[in-house]
Coordinates of C-alpha atoms and ligand atoms in Angstrom, one line a residue:
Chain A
X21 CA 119.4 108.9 78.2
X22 CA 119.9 105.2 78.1
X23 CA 122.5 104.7 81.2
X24 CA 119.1 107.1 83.4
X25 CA 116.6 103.8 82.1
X26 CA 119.0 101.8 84.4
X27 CA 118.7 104.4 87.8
X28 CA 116.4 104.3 90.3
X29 CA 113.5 107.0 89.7
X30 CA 114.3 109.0 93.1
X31 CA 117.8 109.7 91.8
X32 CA 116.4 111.0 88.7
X33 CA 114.1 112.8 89.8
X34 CA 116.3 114.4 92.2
X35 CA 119.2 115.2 89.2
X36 CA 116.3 116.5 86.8
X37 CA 113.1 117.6 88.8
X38 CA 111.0 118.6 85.7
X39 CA 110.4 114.7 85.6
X40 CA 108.6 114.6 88.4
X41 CA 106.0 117.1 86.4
X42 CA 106.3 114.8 83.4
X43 CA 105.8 111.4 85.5
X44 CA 102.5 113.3 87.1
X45 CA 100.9 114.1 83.6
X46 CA 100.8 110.6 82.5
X47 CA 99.1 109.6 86.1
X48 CA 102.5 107.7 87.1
X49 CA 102.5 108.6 91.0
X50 CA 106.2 107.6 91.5
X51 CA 106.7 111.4 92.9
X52 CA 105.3 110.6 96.5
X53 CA 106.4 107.1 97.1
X54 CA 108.6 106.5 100.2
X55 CA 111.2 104.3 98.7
X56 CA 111.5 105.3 95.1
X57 CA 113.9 102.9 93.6
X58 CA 112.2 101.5 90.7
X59 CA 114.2 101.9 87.7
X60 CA 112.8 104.5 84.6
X61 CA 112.7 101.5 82.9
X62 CA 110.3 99.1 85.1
X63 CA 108.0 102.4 85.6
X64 CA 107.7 102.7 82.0
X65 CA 106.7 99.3 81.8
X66 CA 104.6 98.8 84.9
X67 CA 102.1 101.9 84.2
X68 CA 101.5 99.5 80.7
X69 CA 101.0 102.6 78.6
X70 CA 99.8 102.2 75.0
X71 CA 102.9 102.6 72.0
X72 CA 102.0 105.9 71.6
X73 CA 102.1 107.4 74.9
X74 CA 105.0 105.4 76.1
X75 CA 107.2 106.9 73.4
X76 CA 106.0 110.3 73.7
X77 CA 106.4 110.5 77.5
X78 CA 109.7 108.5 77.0
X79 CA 110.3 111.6 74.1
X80 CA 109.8 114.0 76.8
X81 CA 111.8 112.7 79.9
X82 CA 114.8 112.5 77.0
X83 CA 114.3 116.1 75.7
X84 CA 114.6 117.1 79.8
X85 CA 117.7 114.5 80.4
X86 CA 119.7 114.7 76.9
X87 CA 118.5 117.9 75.6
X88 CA 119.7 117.8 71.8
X89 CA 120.1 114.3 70.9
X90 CA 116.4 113.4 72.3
X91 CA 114.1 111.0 71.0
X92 CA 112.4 111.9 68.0
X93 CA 108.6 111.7 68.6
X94 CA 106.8 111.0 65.8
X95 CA 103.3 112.2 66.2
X96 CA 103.4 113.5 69.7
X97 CA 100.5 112.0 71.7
X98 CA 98.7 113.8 74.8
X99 CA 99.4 112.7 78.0
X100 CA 96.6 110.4 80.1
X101 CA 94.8 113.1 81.5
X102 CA 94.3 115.0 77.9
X103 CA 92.5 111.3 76.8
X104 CA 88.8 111.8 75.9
X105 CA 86.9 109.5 78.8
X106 CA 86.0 107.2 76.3
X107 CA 88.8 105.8 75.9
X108 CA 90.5 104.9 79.2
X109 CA 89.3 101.4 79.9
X110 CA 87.6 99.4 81.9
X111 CA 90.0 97.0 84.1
X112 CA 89.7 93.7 83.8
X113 CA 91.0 91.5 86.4
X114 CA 91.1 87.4 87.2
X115 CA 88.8 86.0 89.4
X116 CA 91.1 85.9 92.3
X117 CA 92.3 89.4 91.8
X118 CA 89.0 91.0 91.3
X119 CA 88.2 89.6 94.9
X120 CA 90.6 91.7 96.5
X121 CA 89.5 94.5 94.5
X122 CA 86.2 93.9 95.9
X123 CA 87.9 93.4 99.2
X124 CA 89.4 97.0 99.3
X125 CA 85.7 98.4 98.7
X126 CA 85.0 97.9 102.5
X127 CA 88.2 98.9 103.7
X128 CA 87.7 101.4 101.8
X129 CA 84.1 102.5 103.3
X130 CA 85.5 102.7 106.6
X131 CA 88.0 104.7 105.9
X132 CA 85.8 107.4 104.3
X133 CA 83.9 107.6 107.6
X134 CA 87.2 108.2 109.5
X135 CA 86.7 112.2 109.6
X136 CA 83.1 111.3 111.1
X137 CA 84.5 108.8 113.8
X138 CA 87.0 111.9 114.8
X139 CA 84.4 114.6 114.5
X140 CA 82.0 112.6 117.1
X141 CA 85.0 111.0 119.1
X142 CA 84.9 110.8 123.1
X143 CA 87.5 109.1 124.9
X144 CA 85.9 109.6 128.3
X145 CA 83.0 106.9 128.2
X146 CA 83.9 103.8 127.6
X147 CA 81.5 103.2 125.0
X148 CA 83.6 106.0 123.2
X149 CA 86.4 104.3 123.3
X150 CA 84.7 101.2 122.6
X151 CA 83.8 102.5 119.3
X152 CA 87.7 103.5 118.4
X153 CA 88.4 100.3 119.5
X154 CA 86.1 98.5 116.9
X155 CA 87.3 100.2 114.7
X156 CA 90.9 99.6 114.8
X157 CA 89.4 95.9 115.5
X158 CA 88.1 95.7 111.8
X159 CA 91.4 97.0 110.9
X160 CA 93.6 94.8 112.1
X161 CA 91.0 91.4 111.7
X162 CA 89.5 92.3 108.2
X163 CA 91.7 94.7 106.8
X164 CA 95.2 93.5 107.9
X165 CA 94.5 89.3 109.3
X166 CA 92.4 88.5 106.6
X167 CA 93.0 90.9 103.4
X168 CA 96.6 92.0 103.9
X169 CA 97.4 88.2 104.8
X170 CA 95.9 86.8 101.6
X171 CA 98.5 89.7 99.8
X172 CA 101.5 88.8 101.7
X173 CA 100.9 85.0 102.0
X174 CA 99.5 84.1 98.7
X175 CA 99.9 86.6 96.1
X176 CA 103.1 88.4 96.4
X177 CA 104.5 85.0 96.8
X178 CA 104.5 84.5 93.5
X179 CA 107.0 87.4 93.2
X180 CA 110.3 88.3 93.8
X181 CA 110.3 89.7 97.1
X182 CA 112.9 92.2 96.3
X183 CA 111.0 94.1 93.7
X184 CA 110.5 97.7 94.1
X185 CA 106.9 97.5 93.8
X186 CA 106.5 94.8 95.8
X187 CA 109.0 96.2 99.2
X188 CA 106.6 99.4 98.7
X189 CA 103.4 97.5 99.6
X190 CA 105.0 95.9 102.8
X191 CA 106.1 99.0 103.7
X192 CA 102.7 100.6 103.5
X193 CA 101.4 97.8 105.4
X194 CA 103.6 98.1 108.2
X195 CA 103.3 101.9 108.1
X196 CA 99.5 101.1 108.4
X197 CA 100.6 98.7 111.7
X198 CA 102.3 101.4 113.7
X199 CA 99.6 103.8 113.0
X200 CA 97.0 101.2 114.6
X201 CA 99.5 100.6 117.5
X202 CA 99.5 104.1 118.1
X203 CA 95.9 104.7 118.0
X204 CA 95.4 102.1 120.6
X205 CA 98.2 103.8 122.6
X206 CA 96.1 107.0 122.2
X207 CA 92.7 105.7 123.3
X208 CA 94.5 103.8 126.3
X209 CA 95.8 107.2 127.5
X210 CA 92.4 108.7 126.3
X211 CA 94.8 111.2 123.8
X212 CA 92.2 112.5 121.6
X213 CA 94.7 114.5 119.4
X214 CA 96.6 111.7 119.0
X215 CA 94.2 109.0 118.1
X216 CA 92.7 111.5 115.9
X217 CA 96.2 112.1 114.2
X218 CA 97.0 108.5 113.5
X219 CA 93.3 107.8 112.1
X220 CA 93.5 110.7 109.6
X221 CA 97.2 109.1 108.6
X222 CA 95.8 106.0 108.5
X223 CA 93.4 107.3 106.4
X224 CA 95.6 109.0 103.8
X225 CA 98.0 105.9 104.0
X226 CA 95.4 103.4 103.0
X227 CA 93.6 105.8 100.3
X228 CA 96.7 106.1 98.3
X229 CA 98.0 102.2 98.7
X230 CA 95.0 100.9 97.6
X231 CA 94.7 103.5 94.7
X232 CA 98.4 102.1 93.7
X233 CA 97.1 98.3 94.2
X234 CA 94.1 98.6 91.9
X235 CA 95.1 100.8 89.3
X236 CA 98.8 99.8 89.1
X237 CA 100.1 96.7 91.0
X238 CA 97.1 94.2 90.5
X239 CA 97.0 94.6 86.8
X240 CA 100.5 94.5 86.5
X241 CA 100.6 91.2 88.5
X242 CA 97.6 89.7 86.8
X243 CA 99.8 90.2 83.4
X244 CA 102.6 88.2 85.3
X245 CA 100.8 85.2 86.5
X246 CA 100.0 81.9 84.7
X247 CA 96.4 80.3 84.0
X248 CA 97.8 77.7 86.3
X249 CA 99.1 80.5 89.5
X250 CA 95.3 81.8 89.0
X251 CA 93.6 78.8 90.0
X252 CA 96.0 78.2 92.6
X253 CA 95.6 81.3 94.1
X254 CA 91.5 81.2 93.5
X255 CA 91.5 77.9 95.4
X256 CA 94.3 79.3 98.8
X257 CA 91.9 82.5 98.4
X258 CA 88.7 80.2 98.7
X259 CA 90.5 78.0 101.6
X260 CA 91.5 81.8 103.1
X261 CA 87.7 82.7 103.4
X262 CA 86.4 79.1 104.6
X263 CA 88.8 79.8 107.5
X264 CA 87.7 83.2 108.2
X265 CA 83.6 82.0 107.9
X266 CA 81.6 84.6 109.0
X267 CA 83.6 87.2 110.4
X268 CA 83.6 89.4 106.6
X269 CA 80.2 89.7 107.3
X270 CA 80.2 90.9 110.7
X271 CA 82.7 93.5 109.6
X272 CA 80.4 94.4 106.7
X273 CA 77.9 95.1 109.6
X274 CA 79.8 96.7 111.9
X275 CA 80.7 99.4 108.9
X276 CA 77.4 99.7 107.2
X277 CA 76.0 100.2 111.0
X278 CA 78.9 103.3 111.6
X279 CA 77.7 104.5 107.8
X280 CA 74.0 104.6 108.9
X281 CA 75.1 106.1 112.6
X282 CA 76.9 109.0 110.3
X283 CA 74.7 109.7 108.0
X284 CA 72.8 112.6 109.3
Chain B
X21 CA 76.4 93.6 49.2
X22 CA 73.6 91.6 49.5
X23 CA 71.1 92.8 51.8
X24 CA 71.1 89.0 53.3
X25 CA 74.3 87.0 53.7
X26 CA 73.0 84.5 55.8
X27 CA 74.3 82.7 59.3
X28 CA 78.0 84.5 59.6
X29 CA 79.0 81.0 61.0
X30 CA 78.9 79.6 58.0
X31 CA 79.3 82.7 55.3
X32 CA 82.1 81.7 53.0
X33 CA 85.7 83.7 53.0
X34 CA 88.4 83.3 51.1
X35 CA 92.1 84.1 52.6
X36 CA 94.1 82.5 49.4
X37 CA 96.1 85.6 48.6
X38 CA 97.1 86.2 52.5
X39 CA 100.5 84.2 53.1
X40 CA 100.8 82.6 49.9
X41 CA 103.5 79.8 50.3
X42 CA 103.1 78.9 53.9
X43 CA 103.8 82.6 55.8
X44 CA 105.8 82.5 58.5
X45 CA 104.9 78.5 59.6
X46 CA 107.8 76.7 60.8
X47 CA 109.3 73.8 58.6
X48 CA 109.6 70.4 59.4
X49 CA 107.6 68.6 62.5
X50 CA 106.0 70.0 65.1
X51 CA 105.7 67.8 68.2
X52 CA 102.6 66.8 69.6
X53 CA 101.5 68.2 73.1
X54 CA 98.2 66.1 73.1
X55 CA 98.1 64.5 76.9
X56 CA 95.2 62.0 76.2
X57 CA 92.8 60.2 74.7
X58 CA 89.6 60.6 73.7
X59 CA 88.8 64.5 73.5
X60 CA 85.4 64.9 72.5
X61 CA 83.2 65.7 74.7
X62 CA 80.7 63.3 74.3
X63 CA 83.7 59.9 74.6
X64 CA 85.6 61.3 77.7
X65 CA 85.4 60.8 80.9
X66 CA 85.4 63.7 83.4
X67 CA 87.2 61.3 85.9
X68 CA 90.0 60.7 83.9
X69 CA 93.4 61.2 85.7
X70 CA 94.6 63.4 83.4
X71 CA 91.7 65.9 84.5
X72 CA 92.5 65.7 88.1
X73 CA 93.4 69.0 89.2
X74 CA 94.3 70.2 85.8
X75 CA 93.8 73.1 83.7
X76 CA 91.5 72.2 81.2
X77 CA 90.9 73.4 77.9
X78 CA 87.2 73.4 76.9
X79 CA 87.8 73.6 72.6
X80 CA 85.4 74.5 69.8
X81 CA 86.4 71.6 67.1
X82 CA 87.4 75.0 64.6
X83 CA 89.7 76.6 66.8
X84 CA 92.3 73.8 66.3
X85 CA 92.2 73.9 62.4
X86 CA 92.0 78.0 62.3
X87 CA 94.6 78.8 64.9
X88 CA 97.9 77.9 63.9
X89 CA 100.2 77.5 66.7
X90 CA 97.2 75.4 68.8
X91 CA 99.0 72.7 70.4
X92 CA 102.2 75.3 71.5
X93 CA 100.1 77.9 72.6
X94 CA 97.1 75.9 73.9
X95 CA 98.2 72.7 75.2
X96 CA 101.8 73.0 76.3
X97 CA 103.1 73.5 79.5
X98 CA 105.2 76.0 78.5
X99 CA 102.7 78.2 76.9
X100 CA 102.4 81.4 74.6
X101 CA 101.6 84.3 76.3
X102 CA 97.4 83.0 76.6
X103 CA 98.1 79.9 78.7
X104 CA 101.5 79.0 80.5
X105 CA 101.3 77.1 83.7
X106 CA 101.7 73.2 83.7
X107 CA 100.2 72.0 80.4
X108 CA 96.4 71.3 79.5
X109 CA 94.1 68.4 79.4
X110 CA 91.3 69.0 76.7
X111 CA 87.9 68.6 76.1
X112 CA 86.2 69.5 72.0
X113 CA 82.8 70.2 71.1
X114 CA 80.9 71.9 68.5
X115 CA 78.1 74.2 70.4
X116 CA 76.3 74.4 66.8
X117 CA 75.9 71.2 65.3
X118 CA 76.6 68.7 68.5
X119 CA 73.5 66.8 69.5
X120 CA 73.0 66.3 73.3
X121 CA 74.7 69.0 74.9
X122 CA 73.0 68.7 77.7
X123 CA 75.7 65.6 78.6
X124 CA 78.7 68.4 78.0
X125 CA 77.1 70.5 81.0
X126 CA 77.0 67.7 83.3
X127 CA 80.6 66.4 82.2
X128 CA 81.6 70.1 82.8
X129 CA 80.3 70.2 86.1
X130 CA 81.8 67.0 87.3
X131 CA 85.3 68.5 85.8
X132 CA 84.5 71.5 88.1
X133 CA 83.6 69.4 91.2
X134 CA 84.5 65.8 91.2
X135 CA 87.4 65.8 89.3
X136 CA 88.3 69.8 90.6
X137 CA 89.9 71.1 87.9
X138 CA 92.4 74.0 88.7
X139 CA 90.5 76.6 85.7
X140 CA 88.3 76.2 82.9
X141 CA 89.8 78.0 80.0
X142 CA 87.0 78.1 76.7
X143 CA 88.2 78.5 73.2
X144 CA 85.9 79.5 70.7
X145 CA 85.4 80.9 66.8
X146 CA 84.5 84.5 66.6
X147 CA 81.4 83.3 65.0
X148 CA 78.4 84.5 67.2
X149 CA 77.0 80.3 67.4
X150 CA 80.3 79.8 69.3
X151 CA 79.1 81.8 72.0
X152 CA 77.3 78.9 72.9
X153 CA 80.2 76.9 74.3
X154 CA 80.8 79.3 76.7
X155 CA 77.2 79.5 77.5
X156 CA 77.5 75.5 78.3
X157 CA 79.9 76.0 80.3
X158 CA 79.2 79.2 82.4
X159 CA 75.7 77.4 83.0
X160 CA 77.9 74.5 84.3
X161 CA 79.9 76.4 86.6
X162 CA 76.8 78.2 87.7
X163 CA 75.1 74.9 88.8
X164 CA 78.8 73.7 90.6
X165 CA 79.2 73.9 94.4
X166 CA 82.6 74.3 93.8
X167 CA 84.0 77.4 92.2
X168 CA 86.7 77.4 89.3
X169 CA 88.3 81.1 87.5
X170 CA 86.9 81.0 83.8
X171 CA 88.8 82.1 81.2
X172 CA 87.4 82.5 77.7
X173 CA 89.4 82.9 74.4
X174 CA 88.2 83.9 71.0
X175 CA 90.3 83.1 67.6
X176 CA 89.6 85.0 64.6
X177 CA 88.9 82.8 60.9
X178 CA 92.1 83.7 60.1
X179 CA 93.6 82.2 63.2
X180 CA 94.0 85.7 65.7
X181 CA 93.3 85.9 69.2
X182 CA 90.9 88.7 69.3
X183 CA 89.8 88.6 73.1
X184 CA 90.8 87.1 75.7
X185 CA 89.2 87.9 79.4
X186 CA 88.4 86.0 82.8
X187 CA 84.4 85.7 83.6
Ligands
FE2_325 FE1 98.1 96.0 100.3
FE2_326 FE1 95.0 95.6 99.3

């Protein structure tokens, strides 16, 4: 059991797949992800499960791994999903964290209205493509220039570039980059089927990486960083948004006006 | 029990059996990590150097007696697992018995925007009076043009951290 703690979670997963079902009842969504080479260990301690649960899902992994000389679980806890609602709590984050959070609400807004957009999407006025167009403009200002940015510049600089977690993110981002190359590409050659294929993965992309970011990589980072790397990054955030001056709130507009267009 | 035990801020506990013979303290001297002088709130000065920039520690005068490890966990650079970063400059006050608190908002404000303090990080007593520190000094930041995270700790009578949570 002990030399698997040390082996990326892909390989693992490929030499034993029942751990992918034991990963996916404690809510640790390690089975999907692209690059997979976290180690047991880190997952174990990223997804900052309580005492109990870590040692029972650690108990189970062992009993698929090593059966026979396993880890003796004392009282055996249920997994995440088994927890009455009560007790799954509330997460906290720093000021600076929290505004990202916040952040991902309107990205995530727009994303929601993606099947819409496709649904009423004509590529043969221009004010159709217009509309595409916008879109991918509030992805690539407010989304990628000024959210993504204050990610990449500020607060994954505070961490080692070449941790798992951390390569995953990039990766998503630049995922999310082709796709908005491509849907330009589309509504240049007015190729509805492919616009409308690169939205919906654009959508699917950016629904799961922000899931991971809130729920698993911001409070993991927030348990990294300093009082003093908190104010720092408050203040670079603050200096981020004085440069950006009003253009959050156009693209808080332009997506409640969509919402409103879409709603009946 | 009696029905009333009065204000829990000053209801009377005993802790003699717990630790007898000094617990787990270390022996011997424990260095200083005390940056400047004055600390309370009423004798500094918000423009003080030492404030400049600085992640300041805004102290109920209890915490320092009840929690054990203050100046390693509190005021070093190095930290415990509450602070870290580059070492703290301090302010103390009692939010109960302190006459004109009033001054310790303004102060705190002028920490926040003249000399523009990195974060604000408020220590008080579980004692529900102690609350009012961090009252002071929300309705400080509140009044600030300038924006600073807030962190607020509270340490248990027997010296335990029992929260600890940005506002
Ligand atoms: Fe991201
Ligand atoms: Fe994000």
């Amino acid at each position: 059991m002990q030399e698997y703690l040390n082996k990326g979670i892909k390989e693992v997963i490929k030499q034993f797949p029942p751990v992918a079902d034991i990963l996916n009842e404690y809510d640790i969504g390690c089975v999907p992800c692209s690059v997979g080479t976290c180690l047991l260990k880190d997952i174990v301690q990223i997804h900052n499960l309580s005492p109990e649960h870590e040692q029972s899902l650690m108990a189970k992994i062992s009993r698929v791994i090593s059966p026979g000389q396993e880890i003796p679980a004392q009282a055996e806890q249920p997994a995440r999903k088994e927890k009455p609602e009560t007790e799954i709590k509330e997460i906290k984050y720093s000021p600076p964290v929290k505004k990202l959070v916040e952040e991902h609400v309107l990205i995530k807004c727009w994303i929601a209205l993606i099947p819409a957009v496709i649904k009423n999407m004509n590529l043969e006025s221009p004010e159709g493509r217009q509309l595409i167009m916008d879109g991918v403009d509030f992805i690539r200002s407010y989304a990628d220039k000024y959210h993504h940015a204050k990610e990449e510049d500020i607060l994954f600089k505070y961490f080692d570039a070449n941790l798992d977690i951390i390569k995953v993110m990039y990766e998503d981002h630049e995922t999310g980059r082709a796709h908005v190359r491509a849907i330009v590409e589309g509504v240049n050659k007015k190729d509805k089927k492919s616009v409308a294929e690169h939205l919906l993965a654009y959508q699917e992309l950016l629904t799961g990486h922000i899931k991971k970011e809130d729920e698993i990589l911001y409070p993991w980072l927030d348990r990294q960083l300093t009082t003093t790397q908190i104010g720092e990054m408050f203040a670079k955030f603050n200096e981020t948004d004085l440069k950006f001056g009003q253009a959050p709130k156009k693209y808080e507009e332009f997506v409640n006006k969509i919402a409103t267009d879409y709603s009946d | 029990m009696a029905e009333f035990e009065g204000c829990p801020g000053s209801r009377m506990a005993d802790f003699r059996g717990k630790d007898e013979g000094g617990g787990d303290a270390p022996a011997g001297k424990v260095a200083s990590q005390l940056r400047q002088w004055p600390i309370q709130m009423h004798l500094i000065s918000p423009m003080a150097p030492y404030y400049q920039g600085a992640d300041v520690l805004l102290s109920a005068d209890c915490v320092a007696y009840a929690f054990g490890g203050f100046h390693p966990e509190f005021l070093s650079a190095k930290g415990g697992s509450t602070s870290g970063g580059k070492g703290k400059a301090i302010g103390i006050a009692c939010p109960k018995l302190d006459e004109g608190q009033d001054v310790y908002v303004e102060k705190i404000k002028s920490w926040i925007e003249d000399a523009k303090i990195n974060t604000l990080t408020v220590l008080i007593m579980q004692v529900p009076c102690c609350m009012g520190l961090l009252q002071l000094a929300k309705q400080a930041a509140e009044s600030a043009k300038r924006k600073v995270p807030i962190k607020y700790i509270v340490v248990g009578v027997q010296g335990e951290i029992l929260k600890e949570e940005w506002v």
